[in-house]
């Protein structure tokens, strides 16, 4: 018969092993961040640069006060509208305040000509590599900060919303979800994402710059560009319903409609402000959607 002391030791061994070798974080639980070792960035705004195809590019990085560099946090890229800037987006989009309260990093890229190259528009040069810029930006921050690579997102307003759509089409391997506002898919731009990707779109029904029903439009660039053809808000929603292989009919809740049973558990959502014009999104509402999605 085993002694009481020996029995106590045997009972304690599993607990000691668990303490010394705790189980890894559950990959599907966004509330259980992974530990990492990265240089600590100081809270506040930092203007950073990198080179893309020989061209010097810049962005503003906002680091919330709660960032320690020890736990992985999400990263959001927030793209400005045509004729505005990264600084304007930082001060007006609302994502900075949400990042402070939810503890994630936000990068505000600066576009060439204060615009983004979506193919047929909107930079003066058609050779600007903005998708490459976004990819290198994420790579730089992944190396320099404690970023959760499964939770990288893109959002943007107007031309910046078009950039979020473009990243969903061409960089779905990098971005878990996107939230474009005041923009739609462009008929002339091919879209073949490498995987299903969650899309949360916000549109104003009375938008006269990017017509809600779609059709031809001439971007107010200040330099000559051919008219582009928008698919419209509903057309863009249907396009992503198809791209994401959603099987069930769309359902509605309030001013939002969502496609159901999409591949890989992604979502396709369109929210419409009935009296809205060419309006930006509510940053908190967008984040509430984005934060629940991660790369597989």
XYZ file of C-alpha atoms in Angstrom:
296
model
C 0.000 0.000 0.000
C 1.369 3.415 -0.992
C 2.188 5.840 1.806
C 0.123 9.067 2.232
C 3.187 11.135 1.308
C 3.675 9.206 -1.940
C -0.011 9.545 -2.863
C 0.142 13.304 -2.271
C 3.192 13.579 -4.514
C 1.478 11.644 -7.312
C -1.565 13.855 -7.109
C 0.535 17.026 -7.308
C 2.586 15.977 -10.353
C -0.115 16.785 -12.980
C -0.689 20.224 -11.425
C 3.035 20.960 -11.375
C 3.374 19.908 -15.023
C 0.457 22.152 -15.993
C 2.030 25.116 -14.206
C 5.429 24.570 -15.798
C 3.991 23.803 -19.256
C 0.694 25.658 -19.606
C -1.418 24.863 -22.690
C -0.996 27.208 -25.664
C -3.449 30.018 -26.307
C -6.621 28.912 -28.032
C -6.185 30.124 -31.643
C -9.876 30.986 -32.010
C -10.112 33.082 -28.853
C -9.371 36.758 -29.613
C -9.498 37.516 -25.888
C -6.410 35.358 -25.205
C -3.466 37.285 -26.709
C -0.118 35.584 -27.285
C 3.030 36.711 -25.526
C 5.830 38.075 -27.687
C 9.023 40.049 -27.347
C 9.162 43.238 -29.367
C 10.657 46.706 -28.920
C 8.313 48.923 -26.939
C 6.869 51.787 -28.973
C 6.072 54.937 -27.066
C 2.383 55.925 -26.904
C 1.293 58.656 -29.282
C 1.888 59.395 -32.971
C 4.963 58.419 -34.946
C 5.637 59.349 -38.577
C 7.403 56.436 -40.251
C 8.748 55.875 -43.749
C 9.604 53.009 -46.075
C 10.546 52.598 -49.719
C 8.285 50.895 -52.259
C 9.553 50.363 -55.821
C 12.155 53.084 -55.253
C 9.530 55.560 -54.008
C 9.625 56.963 -50.478
C 6.308 56.415 -48.696
C 5.114 57.488 -45.264
C 2.455 56.743 -42.684
C 1.466 57.857 -39.199
C 1.367 55.178 -36.528
C -0.848 55.675 -33.481
C 0.212 53.708 -30.410
C -2.355 53.593 -27.590
C -1.302 54.189 -23.991
C -2.114 50.580 -23.088
C 0.391 49.081 -25.562
C 3.272 47.359 -23.749
C 5.030 45.448 -26.533
C 4.549 42.238 -24.565
C 1.152 41.036 -25.787
C 0.093 40.773 -29.418
C -2.455 43.374 -30.461
C -4.486 43.862 -33.670
C -3.380 46.282 -36.385
C -5.764 48.483 -38.385
C -4.835 50.392 -41.550
C -7.055 53.470 -41.991
C -6.973 55.015 -45.496
C -7.840 58.666 -46.122
C -10.161 60.066 -48.788
C -9.217 61.772 -52.057
C -7.682 65.257 -51.504
C -7.136 64.657 -47.791
C -4.194 63.163 -45.907
C -3.018 60.721 -43.271
C -2.983 63.535 -40.722
C -6.571 64.461 -41.564
C -7.666 60.843 -41.223
C -5.900 60.523 -37.872
C -7.781 63.521 -36.493
C -11.186 62.928 -38.042
C -11.960 59.238 -38.637
C -12.532 58.318 -34.994
C -10.334 55.218 -35.102
C -7.706 56.771 -32.825
C -10.161 57.075 -29.911
C -11.405 53.514 -30.478
C -7.807 52.241 -30.531
C -7.135 53.974 -27.216
C -10.132 52.310 -25.584
C -9.653 48.869 -27.204
C -5.826 48.781 -27.225
C -4.791 48.171 -30.829
C -2.397 49.846 -33.270
C -3.642 52.088 -36.092
C -1.581 53.077 -39.124
C -2.685 55.999 -41.307
C -0.961 55.622 -44.713
C -0.290 58.682 -46.872
C -1.287 58.419 -50.522
C 0.652 59.812 -53.474
C -1.206 62.906 -54.805
C -3.357 62.564 -51.647
C -5.044 59.683 -53.482
C -4.959 55.906 -53.908
C -4.333 53.965 -57.109
C -7.304 51.652 -57.603
C -6.541 50.833 -61.247
C -8.566 53.236 -63.378
C -8.299 55.938 -60.669
C -7.377 57.953 -58.580
C -3.673 58.891 -58.551
C -2.304 60.789 -61.529
C 0.193 57.994 -62.227
C -1.240 54.555 -62.940
C 1.992 52.900 -61.779
C 1.752 53.745 -58.058
C 1.966 50.472 -56.114
C -0.365 51.063 -53.174
C -1.052 47.370 -52.529
C 2.707 46.862 -52.253
C 2.856 49.856 -49.895
C 0.225 48.295 -47.631
C 2.017 44.951 -47.632
C 5.377 46.486 -46.730
C 3.780 48.647 -44.052
C 2.322 45.561 -42.366
C 5.655 43.742 -42.709
C 7.513 46.648 -41.105
C 5.148 46.848 -38.145
C 5.081 43.080 -37.705
C 8.880 43.247 -37.340
C 8.951 46.348 -35.123
C 5.868 45.852 -32.948
C 3.929 43.122 -31.188
C 1.266 42.600 -33.869
C -1.222 39.755 -34.048
C -0.727 38.721 -37.677
C -4.081 36.946 -37.721
C -5.882 40.183 -36.855
C -4.767 42.765 -39.421
C -7.595 44.881 -40.848
C -8.188 47.680 -43.356
C -10.745 50.465 -43.366
C -11.095 53.707 -45.293
C -13.371 56.502 -46.396
C -14.290 57.343 -50.021
C -11.164 56.707 -52.163
C -9.722 55.134 -48.995
C -12.719 52.804 -48.893
C -11.826 51.776 -52.415
C -8.360 50.952 -51.146
C -9.858 48.699 -48.448
C -11.823 46.870 -51.166
C -8.674 46.531 -53.292
C -6.788 44.928 -50.399
C -9.631 42.467 -49.914
C -9.265 41.539 -53.592
C -5.471 41.420 -53.775
C -4.196 40.869 -50.217
C -6.735 38.558 -48.566
C -3.798 36.467 -47.366
C -2.799 39.380 -45.128
C -6.043 41.105 -44.117
C -8.612 39.266 -42.032
C -11.471 41.715 -42.769
C -12.123 45.128 -44.308
C -14.576 47.949 -43.627
C -14.928 50.357 -46.588
C -17.198 53.416 -46.370
C -18.643 55.734 -49.046
C -17.253 53.687 -51.934
C -18.198 50.674 -54.027
C -16.525 48.062 -56.173
C -15.345 49.312 -59.582
C -16.532 47.291 -62.567
C -13.215 47.710 -64.402
C -11.154 46.300 -61.520
C -10.817 42.471 -61.428
C -11.217 40.844 -58.030
C -9.963 37.331 -57.274
C -9.221 37.057 -53.543
C -7.006 34.178 -52.496
C -9.516 33.247 -49.762
C -12.951 34.341 -48.591
C -12.651 37.623 -46.684
C -15.136 39.357 -44.395
C -16.460 42.690 -45.689
C -18.387 45.294 -43.705
C -19.523 48.154 -45.988
C -21.235 51.391 -45.002
C -23.078 53.515 -47.588
C -25.319 56.566 -47.769
C -28.358 56.169 -49.972
C -28.233 59.852 -51.021
C -24.550 59.775 -52.011
C -24.080 61.848 -55.189
C -20.303 61.388 -55.501
C -20.334 57.592 -55.491
C -23.898 56.852 -56.683
C -25.631 54.336 -54.419
C -27.230 52.618 -57.426
C -23.934 52.531 -59.304
C -23.089 53.560 -62.832
C -20.481 55.816 -64.457
C -18.776 58.534 -62.445
C -15.836 60.869 -62.997
C -13.627 61.175 -59.908
C -12.928 64.821 -58.915
C -9.167 64.339 -59.124
C -8.042 67.669 -60.573
C -6.199 65.853 -63.376
C -7.774 64.070 -66.350
C -9.061 60.543 -65.777
C -11.550 58.487 -67.717
C -14.954 57.866 -66.088
C -15.189 54.730 -63.976
C -18.186 52.461 -63.488
C -19.346 51.613 -59.982
C -21.257 48.413 -59.229
C -23.344 50.302 -56.673
C -23.858 49.450 -53.014
C -26.202 46.522 -53.657
C -24.116 45.350 -56.608
C -20.955 45.364 -54.496
C -22.757 43.481 -51.741
C -23.908 40.843 -54.226
C -20.416 40.609 -55.697
C -18.930 39.784 -52.306
C -21.786 37.419 -51.526
C -20.690 35.496 -54.612
C -16.935 35.819 -53.984
C -17.411 34.568 -50.417
C -19.604 31.692 -51.594
C -22.486 32.596 -49.287
C -25.185 29.926 -49.530
C -28.235 31.401 -47.783
C -30.324 34.429 -48.681
C -29.325 37.730 -47.088
C -31.107 38.737 -43.921
C -31.711 42.249 -42.550
C -31.354 43.769 -39.108
C -32.008 47.482 -38.699
C -30.223 49.315 -41.503
C -27.857 46.416 -42.218
C -28.174 43.329 -44.390
C -25.854 40.360 -44.190
C -25.258 37.285 -46.327
C -25.318 34.024 -44.416
C -23.457 30.706 -44.445
C -20.420 32.082 -46.261
C -17.293 30.017 -46.863
C -14.823 29.667 -43.972
C -17.246 31.414 -41.629
C -16.703 34.894 -43.101
C -19.407 37.566 -43.238
C -20.619 39.924 -45.950
C -22.449 42.963 -44.579
C -23.891 46.160 -46.075
C -25.192 48.916 -43.790
C -27.117 51.762 -45.421
C -27.925 55.158 -43.958
C -31.206 56.062 -45.663
C -30.627 59.811 -45.319
C -26.838 59.477 -45.581
C -24.787 61.205 -48.243
C -21.083 60.762 -49.029
C -20.515 60.033 -45.360
C -17.834 58.245 -43.322
C -18.575 55.353 -40.995
C -18.970 55.112 -37.259
C -15.527 53.946 -36.155
C -16.781 52.029 -33.125
C -19.441 50.224 -35.159
C -16.851 49.192 -37.732
C -14.418 47.989 -35.089
C -17.145 45.962 -33.372
C -17.421 44.047 -36.628
C -13.748 43.828 -37.586
C -12.416 42.654 -34.223
C -14.381 39.387 -34.367
C -12.589 38.160 -37.491
C -9.164 36.632 -37.924
C -7.205 34.802 -40.565
C -7.692 31.015 -40.549
